[in-house]
Amino acid sequence: AYYVQDELVDGNCPIHKTAVNYVEEENYFFRLSRFEQRLLDWYDKHPDAIVPDFRRNEVLGFIKGGLNDFSVSRKSLKWGIPLPWDESHVAYVWFDALSNYITAHGYGSDDARFAKNWPVDWHFIGKDIIRFHCVYWPAMLMSAGIEPPKGWAVGGFLLVGGEKMSKTTGNVVSPLDLIDEFGVDGFRYYLLADTSYGNDGDFTYEGLVARYNSDLANNLGNLAARVATVVEKKCGGIGKAPRADSHLASIATEAVRDADAAWRNVQPSKALDAAWNLIRATNAHLEQNEPWKKPAGAEVDAVMGDALEALRIVVLLANPALPTTTQEIWRRIGLPGCIEDRRVPSDAAWGGYPEGLRVEKGDPLFPRKKSN
């Protein structure tokens, strides 16, 4: 990357805090200055195009501050894509790389496929490349007569001890080691649930263990095991239908509404909070009714029918964060097919669990972990 003088922090790179080299060479430029008002007009018509909101304000502030033309070529480099009108220059990486978003969808080679797939719903990007994606890129597309993406979801950094991970400082955490210990679903859940999307997160091993044990082992895993165990012992392993007037119905409806809105607005931590509210309510439902202490019969059937339906809705809401685990729970409570083929909110309406499905317990989904 390159920075102009007023982007430096105390004369250093704003991201890596390292000294910069000053270079001067002949470049070709994209006339970004022509697109200032067009970009502002586009964002005015698409107020939800950048999430979270404070990142949108950052982009608008940058545009309103005045746009300078930006370099699209390098003459000092030989490795790269030669410019077709001047092969003594190669394309600057950010000018070249951004075009891959459309060429990968068939632009210039398969018009039908491109028309089907573009514009995309979301670009998921990091906060350090917001200028390239939310200013340069839409201007480039406008210059080519192509509609920009519908939106950008801008993520923060995952920090360690408040600092950006760096091999130089030796604070890099290996995600592969954590996946080996906690599973892909467990680690993904932690990343999505622990930090509000768009903000920086601060990783600690102790925090990962605590959230894994609390949310996954004690809450979701415990609920799935309890439901299956009681259905096996008290209902002959056969699932029961929920009551339409169950007190859990309104809680589930609220959870579906909140989780659906949060997922659509790329706020996974809020979506998972909504799902876990339903988990806690369902565990409380079981604690209050204590079906394991009662004889088999209509009362236990009713309690477990409500719990099975709540669990069905929970896994629908949590599926984006826990795809493997939710599919396994889906299978264990007897539901056929692939959970990813279901749609929220339509398939998450209360009353969808049918009577008569075979329920099985299986091994623990999330064995508890000890902090090293």
Short mmCIF file of C-alpha atoms in Angstrom, two decimals:
data_model
loop_
_atom_site.label_atom_id
_atom_site.label_comp_id
_atom_site.label_asym_id
_atom_site.label_seq_id
_atom_site.Cartn_x
_atom_site.Cartn_y
_atom_site.Cartn_z
CA ALA A 1 0.00 0.00 0.00
CA TYR A 2 0.98 3.62 -0.29
CA TYR A 3 -0.03 6.64 1.74
CA VAL A 4 0.03 10.34 1.06
CA GLN A 5 1.68 12.65 3.57
CA ASP A 6 -1.46 13.61 5.52
CA GLU A 7 -2.37 9.94 6.11
CA LEU A 8 0.80 9.22 8.10
CA VAL A 9 0.73 9.11 11.90
CA ASP A 10 3.78 10.84 13.35
CA GLY A 11 5.44 10.22 10.02
CA ASN A 12 4.85 6.46 10.21
CA CYS A 13 2.55 3.92 8.58
CA PRO A 14 -0.89 4.34 10.22
CA ILE A 15 -1.44 0.57 10.44
CA HIS A 16 1.96 -0.95 11.22
CA LYS A 17 3.48 2.11 12.97
CA THR A 18 6.69 1.56 10.99
CA ALA A 19 8.82 4.11 9.16
CA VAL A 20 7.84 4.78 5.56
CA ASN A 21 9.92 5.16 2.43
CA TYR A 22 9.36 8.18 0.21
CA VAL A 23 9.27 7.30 -3.49
CA GLU A 24 8.59 9.21 -6.68
CA GLU A 25 7.84 7.67 -10.07
CA GLU A 26 5.70 8.05 -13.17
CA ASN A 27 2.17 6.62 -12.72
CA TYR A 28 -1.15 6.58 -14.50
CA PHE A 29 -4.06 7.85 -12.42
CA PHE A 30 -7.77 7.18 -12.09
CA ARG A 31 -9.72 10.45 -11.98
CA LEU A 32 -11.41 9.80 -8.66
CA SER A 33 -11.93 13.54 -8.21
CA ARG A 34 -14.70 13.39 -10.82
CA PHE A 35 -16.80 11.05 -8.69
CA GLU A 36 -17.10 12.91 -5.40
CA GLN A 37 -20.70 14.05 -5.86
CA ARG A 38 -21.78 10.84 -7.62
CA LEU A 39 -20.55 8.80 -4.67
CA LEU A 40 -22.30 11.05 -2.16
CA ASP A 41 -25.53 10.85 -4.17
CA TRP A 42 -25.29 7.04 -4.37
CA TYR A 43 -24.75 6.66 -0.62
CA ASP A 44 -27.61 9.08 0.03
CA LYS A 45 -29.90 6.77 -1.97
CA HIS A 46 -28.49 3.66 -0.24
CA PRO A 47 -28.28 4.63 3.46
CA ASP A 48 -27.80 1.03 4.62
CA ALA A 49 -25.00 0.19 2.19
CA ILE A 50 -22.25 0.24 4.83
CA VAL A 51 -22.52 -1.45 8.22
CA PRO A 52 -21.94 -0.63 10.98
CA ASP A 53 -23.14 2.97 10.75
CA PHE A 54 -19.97 4.54 12.12
CA ARG A 55 -18.03 3.06 9.20
CA ARG A 56 -20.49 4.68 6.80
CA ASN A 57 -19.84 8.01 8.51
CA GLU A 58 -16.11 7.42 8.12
CA VAL A 59 -16.49 6.86 4.37
CA LEU A 60 -18.73 9.88 3.89
CA GLY A 61 -16.29 12.03 5.83
CA PHE A 62 -13.44 10.89 3.62
CA ILE A 63 -15.40 11.69 0.44
CA LYS A 64 -16.55 15.10 1.70
CA GLY A 65 -12.96 15.94 2.57
CA GLY A 66 -12.19 16.01 -1.14
CA LEU A 67 -11.05 13.17 -3.37
CA ASN A 68 -7.68 13.05 -5.08
CA ASP A 69 -6.99 11.05 -8.21
CA PHE A 70 -5.28 7.76 -7.31
CA SER A 71 -2.45 5.87 -8.92
CA VAL A 72 -3.36 2.76 -10.92
CA SER A 73 0.07 1.73 -12.22
CA ARG A 74 3.69 1.17 -11.29
CA LYS A 75 6.62 1.65 -13.64
CA SER A 76 9.30 0.51 -11.20
CA LEU A 77 7.83 -2.99 -10.87
CA LYS A 78 8.02 -5.72 -13.50
CA TRP A 79 5.85 -8.36 -11.85
CA GLY A 80 2.21 -7.57 -12.56
CA ILE A 81 -0.38 -7.17 -15.30
CA PRO A 82 0.95 -4.90 -18.06
CA LEU A 83 -1.34 -2.01 -18.96
CA PRO A 84 -2.69 -2.68 -22.46
CA TRP A 85 -1.93 0.85 -23.68
CA ASP A 86 1.52 1.08 -22.08
CA GLU A 87 3.29 -2.16 -21.25
CA SER A 88 6.11 -0.32 -19.51
CA HIS A 89 3.64 0.01 -16.60
CA VAL A 90 1.98 -2.77 -14.61
CA ALA A 91 -1.37 -2.39 -12.85
CA TYR A 92 -1.26 -1.31 -9.21
CA VAL A 93 -2.41 -4.24 -7.10
CA TRP A 94 -5.54 -2.57 -5.71
CA PHE A 95 -6.69 -1.46 -9.15
CA ASP A 96 -6.10 -4.93 -10.56
CA ALA A 97 -7.40 -6.92 -7.58
CA LEU A 98 -10.72 -5.11 -7.24
CA SER A 99 -11.67 -6.02 -10.80
CA ASN A 100 -11.57 -9.70 -9.80
CA TYR A 101 -14.85 -9.22 -7.97
CA ILE A 102 -16.65 -8.82 -11.29
CA THR A 103 -14.49 -10.94 -13.62
CA ALA A 104 -14.95 -13.92 -11.28
CA HIS A 105 -18.70 -13.54 -11.84
CA GLY A 106 -18.35 -13.56 -15.61
CA TYR A 107 -17.84 -9.91 -16.50
CA GLY A 108 -16.26 -9.77 -19.94
CA SER A 109 -16.62 -13.51 -20.50
CA ASP A 110 -20.12 -14.67 -19.54
CA ASP A 111 -22.73 -11.91 -19.66
CA ALA A 112 -25.60 -14.16 -18.54
CA ARG A 113 -23.75 -15.36 -15.43
CA PHE A 114 -22.66 -11.83 -14.58
CA ALA A 115 -26.23 -10.51 -14.91
CA LYS A 116 -27.43 -13.28 -12.59
CA ASN A 117 -24.81 -12.77 -9.87
CA TRP A 118 -24.18 -9.02 -9.85
CA PRO A 119 -24.59 -6.84 -7.89
CA VAL A 120 -23.75 -8.98 -4.88
CA ASP A 121 -25.52 -8.43 -1.57
CA TRP A 122 -22.42 -7.90 0.57
CA HIS A 123 -18.68 -7.41 0.41
CA PHE A 124 -17.10 -8.49 3.71
CA ILE A 125 -14.00 -6.41 4.29
CA GLY A 126 -11.61 -5.29 7.01
CA LYS A 127 -11.58 -1.75 8.35
CA ASP A 128 -8.05 -1.15 7.03
CA ILE A 129 -9.18 -1.50 3.39
CA ILE A 130 -12.41 0.47 3.61
CA ARG A 131 -11.13 3.31 1.41
CA PHE A 132 -10.30 0.95 -1.46
CA HIS A 133 -13.61 -0.89 -1.29
CA CYS A 134 -16.08 1.85 -0.40
CA VAL A 135 -14.59 4.79 -2.32
CA TYR A 136 -12.25 3.65 -5.09
CA TRP A 137 -14.18 0.52 -6.05
CA PRO A 138 -17.68 2.00 -6.50
CA ALA A 139 -16.15 4.89 -8.46
CA MET A 140 -14.38 2.41 -10.74
CA LEU A 141 -17.65 0.57 -11.29
CA MET A 142 -19.54 3.79 -11.99
CA SER A 143 -16.93 4.72 -14.58
CA ALA A 144 -17.62 1.40 -16.33
CA GLY A 145 -21.40 1.78 -16.08
CA ILE A 146 -21.72 -1.06 -13.56
CA GLU A 147 -23.86 -0.95 -10.42
CA PRO A 148 -21.84 -1.08 -7.15
CA PRO A 149 -22.42 -3.90 -4.64
CA LYS A 150 -25.53 -3.58 -2.52
CA GLY A 151 -23.49 -3.29 0.64
CA TRP A 152 -20.23 -3.56 2.55
CA ALA A 153 -19.88 -5.18 5.97
CA VAL A 154 -16.77 -3.72 7.58
CA GLY A 155 -15.10 -5.81 10.25
CA GLY A 156 -12.61 -4.76 12.91
CA PHE A 157 -9.34 -6.38 13.96
CA LEU A 158 -8.89 -9.31 16.33
CA LEU A 159 -6.38 -7.96 18.83
CA VAL A 160 -4.24 -9.64 21.47
CA GLY A 161 -3.65 -7.58 24.58
CA GLY A 162 -5.05 -4.56 22.79
CA GLU A 163 -2.46 -4.84 20.00
CA LYS A 164 -2.78 -5.94 16.39
CA MET A 165 -1.37 -9.42 15.82
CA SER A 166 2.12 -9.27 14.34
CA LYS A 167 4.90 -11.77 13.76
CA THR A 168 7.32 -9.01 14.72
CA THR A 169 5.87 -8.64 18.22
CA GLY A 170 5.33 -12.39 18.55
CA ASN A 171 1.69 -12.18 19.61
CA VAL A 172 0.17 -14.16 16.73
CA VAL A 173 -2.41 -16.77 17.78
CA SER A 174 -2.74 -19.82 15.53
CA PRO A 175 -6.39 -20.35 14.53
CA LEU A 176 -5.57 -23.90 13.43
CA ASP A 177 -4.42 -24.83 16.94
CA LEU A 178 -7.61 -23.39 18.42
CA ILE A 179 -9.74 -25.23 15.85
CA ASP A 180 -8.01 -28.48 16.79
CA GLU A 181 -8.97 -27.88 20.42
CA PHE A 182 -12.42 -26.27 20.15
CA GLY A 183 -13.60 -27.36 16.70
CA VAL A 184 -14.43 -25.11 13.78
CA ASP A 185 -17.94 -24.44 15.10
CA GLY A 186 -16.70 -23.65 18.60
CA PHE A 187 -14.05 -21.20 17.43
CA ARG A 188 -16.34 -19.58 14.86
CA TYR A 189 -19.05 -19.12 17.47
CA TYR A 190 -16.61 -17.37 19.80
CA LEU A 191 -15.48 -14.96 17.09
CA LEU A 192 -19.03 -14.08 16.07
CA ALA A 193 -20.59 -13.93 19.53
CA ASP A 194 -17.87 -12.27 21.57
CA THR A 195 -17.53 -8.97 19.67
CA SER A 196 -20.07 -6.69 18.03
CA TYR A 197 -19.30 -6.84 14.30
CA GLY A 198 -17.37 -3.81 13.15
CA ASN A 199 -15.57 -3.27 16.45
CA ASP A 200 -12.15 -4.63 17.35
CA GLY A 201 -12.18 -7.80 19.42
CA ASP A 202 -9.55 -8.66 22.04
CA PHE A 203 -8.70 -12.36 22.07
CA THR A 204 -7.83 -14.21 25.24
CA TYR A 205 -7.62 -17.97 25.62
CA GLU A 206 -9.41 -17.70 28.95
CA GLY A 207 -12.24 -15.76 27.30
CA LEU A 208 -12.61 -18.40 24.62
CA VAL A 209 -12.78 -21.20 27.21
CA ALA A 210 -15.30 -19.27 29.31
CA ARG A 211 -17.65 -18.53 26.41
CA TYR A 212 -17.31 -22.07 25.01
CA ASN A 213 -18.21 -23.62 28.36
CA SER A 214 -20.97 -21.14 29.20
CA ASP A 215 -22.76 -20.75 25.88
CA LEU A 216 -22.04 -24.01 24.11
CA ALA A 217 -21.44 -26.69 26.73
CA ASN A 218 -23.75 -25.41 29.50
CA ASN A 219 -26.51 -23.87 27.39
CA LEU A 220 -26.93 -25.27 23.88
CA GLY A 221 -25.21 -28.61 24.44
CA ASN A 222 -26.97 -29.17 27.76
CA LEU A 223 -30.37 -28.30 26.29
CA ALA A 224 -29.97 -30.71 23.38
CA ALA A 225 -28.85 -33.51 25.72
CA ARG A 226 -31.63 -32.89 28.25
CA VAL A 227 -34.35 -32.88 25.64
CA ALA A 228 -33.13 -36.08 24.00
CA THR A 229 -32.64 -37.86 27.34
CA VAL A 230 -36.13 -37.08 28.65
CA VAL A 231 -37.80 -37.92 25.33
CA GLU A 232 -35.96 -41.25 25.32
CA LYS A 233 -36.89 -42.11 28.92
CA LYS A 234 -40.39 -40.66 29.16
CA CYS A 235 -41.69 -40.63 25.57
CA GLY A 236 -40.21 -43.84 24.20
CA GLY A 237 -37.78 -41.86 22.03
CA ILE A 238 -40.63 -40.38 19.98
CA GLY A 239 -40.95 -36.62 19.62
CA LYS A 240 -44.16 -34.81 20.52
CA ALA A 241 -45.83 -31.82 18.86
CA PRO A 242 -45.74 -28.41 20.59
CA ARG A 243 -48.74 -26.64 22.08
CA ALA A 244 -49.99 -23.66 20.10
CA ASP A 245 -50.57 -21.72 23.33
CA SER A 246 -47.20 -22.54 24.93
CA HIS A 247 -45.61 -19.66 26.83
CA LEU A 248 -42.47 -20.39 24.79
CA ALA A 249 -44.27 -19.48 21.55
CA SER A 250 -44.11 -15.73 22.11
CA ILE A 251 -40.49 -15.93 23.28
CA ALA A 252 -39.61 -17.90 20.15
CA THR A 253 -41.43 -15.44 17.91
CA GLU A 254 -39.49 -12.56 19.43
CA ALA A 255 -36.20 -14.45 19.07
CA VAL A 256 -36.90 -15.16 15.39
CA ARG A 257 -37.75 -11.52 14.73
CA ASP A 258 -34.64 -10.19 16.46
CA ALA A 259 -32.23 -12.79 15.09
CA ASP A 260 -33.50 -12.44 11.53
CA ALA A 261 -33.09 -8.66 11.64
CA ALA A 262 -29.61 -8.95 13.14
CA TRP A 263 -28.34 -11.51 10.63
CA ARG A 264 -29.66 -9.41 7.75
CA ASN A 265 -27.89 -6.35 9.15
CA VAL A 266 -24.65 -8.33 9.65
CA GLN A 267 -24.74 -8.20 13.44
CA PRO A 268 -24.03 -11.83 14.36
CA SER A 269 -23.48 -11.17 18.07
CA LYS A 270 -26.98 -9.70 18.35
CA ALA A 271 -28.46 -12.57 16.34
CA LEU A 272 -26.84 -15.11 18.63
CA ASP A 273 -27.98 -13.18 21.71
CA ALA A 274 -31.54 -13.57 20.44
CA ALA A 275 -31.10 -17.31 19.89
CA TRP A 276 -29.56 -17.75 23.35
CA ASN A 277 -32.47 -15.92 24.96
CA LEU A 278 -34.66 -18.72 23.63
CA ILE A 279 -32.19 -21.36 24.85
CA ARG A 280 -32.25 -19.90 28.36
CA ALA A 281 -36.05 -19.70 28.32
CA THR A 282 -36.29 -23.33 27.22
CA ASN A 283 -33.88 -24.53 29.89
CA ALA A 284 -35.93 -22.57 32.45
CA HIS A 285 -39.09 -24.22 31.05
CA LEU A 286 -37.57 -27.64 31.74
CA GLU A 287 -36.31 -26.66 35.20
CA GLN A 288 -39.74 -25.35 36.17
CA ASN A 289 -41.65 -28.41 34.95
CA GLU A 290 -39.05 -31.09 35.85
CA PRO A 291 -40.39 -33.68 33.38
CA TRP A 292 -37.69 -36.16 34.44
CA LYS A 293 -39.39 -36.44 37.84
CA LYS A 294 -42.88 -37.06 36.48
CA PRO A 295 -44.52 -40.20 35.11
CA ALA A 296 -44.82 -40.63 31.37
CA GLY A 297 -48.04 -39.22 30.02
CA ALA A 298 -49.79 -36.21 28.52
CA GLU A 299 -48.19 -33.65 30.85
CA VAL A 300 -44.64 -34.73 30.02
CA ASP A 301 -45.51 -35.02 26.33
CA ALA A 302 -46.70 -31.42 26.30
CA VAL A 303 -43.60 -30.11 28.09
CA MET A 304 -41.27 -31.98 25.75
CA GLY A 305 -43.19 -31.04 22.62
CA ASP A 306 -42.66 -27.38 23.49
CA ALA A 307 -38.97 -27.99 24.22
CA LEU A 308 -38.42 -29.85 20.94
CA GLU A 309 -40.04 -27.05 18.97
CA ALA A 310 -37.96 -24.41 20.75
CA LEU A 311 -34.81 -26.42 20.05
CA ARG A 312 -35.80 -26.71 16.38
CA ILE A 313 -36.10 -22.93 16.16
CA VAL A 314 -32.85 -22.36 18.07
CA VAL A 315 -30.81 -24.39 15.59
CA LEU A 316 -32.36 -22.52 12.67
CA LEU A 317 -31.33 -19.20 14.22
CA ALA A 318 -27.83 -20.37 15.18
CA ASN A 319 -27.06 -22.22 11.94
CA PRO A 320 -24.87 -19.53 10.30
CA ALA A 321 -22.50 -19.63 13.29
CA LEU A 322 -22.70 -23.38 14.02
CA PRO A 323 -23.49 -25.11 10.70
CA THR A 324 -22.12 -28.56 11.60
CA THR A 325 -23.52 -28.66 15.13
CA THR A 326 -26.97 -27.40 14.18
CA GLN A 327 -27.21 -29.96 11.38
CA GLU A 328 -26.34 -32.68 13.90
CA ILE A 329 -29.00 -31.49 16.36
CA TRP A 330 -31.48 -31.25 13.48
CA ARG A 331 -30.76 -34.90 12.68
CA ARG A 332 -30.89 -36.03 16.32
CA ILE A 333 -34.38 -34.61 16.84
CA GLY A 334 -35.52 -36.54 13.80
CA LEU A 335 -35.87 -33.77 11.22
CA PRO A 336 -35.06 -34.78 7.63
CA GLY A 337 -32.91 -33.06 5.04
CA CYS A 338 -30.39 -30.27 5.25
CA ILE A 339 -31.01 -27.43 7.70
CA GLU A 340 -29.32 -24.98 5.33
CA ASP A 341 -32.19 -25.47 2.89
CA ARG A 342 -34.56 -23.93 5.45
CA ARG A 343 -35.33 -20.23 5.50
CA VAL A 344 -35.82 -17.80 8.36
CA PRO A 345 -38.29 -16.43 9.27
CA SER A 346 -40.76 -18.56 7.27
CA ASP A 347 -39.48 -21.97 8.45
CA ALA A 348 -39.00 -20.76 12.04
CA ALA A 349 -42.66 -20.08 12.81
CA TRP A 350 -43.88 -21.74 16.01
CA GLY A 351 -45.59 -25.08 15.45
CA GLY A 352 -43.30 -26.66 12.86
CA TYR A 353 -42.12 -29.72 14.79
CA PRO A 354 -44.25 -32.74 13.80
CA GLU A 355 -45.41 -35.51 16.12
CA GLY A 356 -43.84 -38.94 15.77
CA LEU A 357 -40.20 -38.31 14.86
CA ARG A 358 -37.50 -40.54 16.32
CA VAL A 359 -35.21 -38.64 18.72
CA GLU A 360 -31.72 -39.78 19.71
CA LYS A 361 -29.22 -38.46 22.26
CA GLY A 362 -25.76 -39.08 20.81
CA ASP A 363 -22.39 -38.06 22.24
CA PRO A 364 -21.87 -34.71 24.00
CA LEU A 365 -21.80 -31.91 21.45
CA PHE A 366 -19.46 -29.64 23.41
CA PRO A 367 -17.35 -31.39 26.07
CA ARG A 368 -16.32 -28.88 28.72
CA LYS A 369 -12.83 -27.41 28.49
CA LYS A 370 -10.32 -26.46 31.17
CA SER A 371 -8.30 -23.27 30.90
CA ASN A 372 -4.60 -24.11 30.48
#
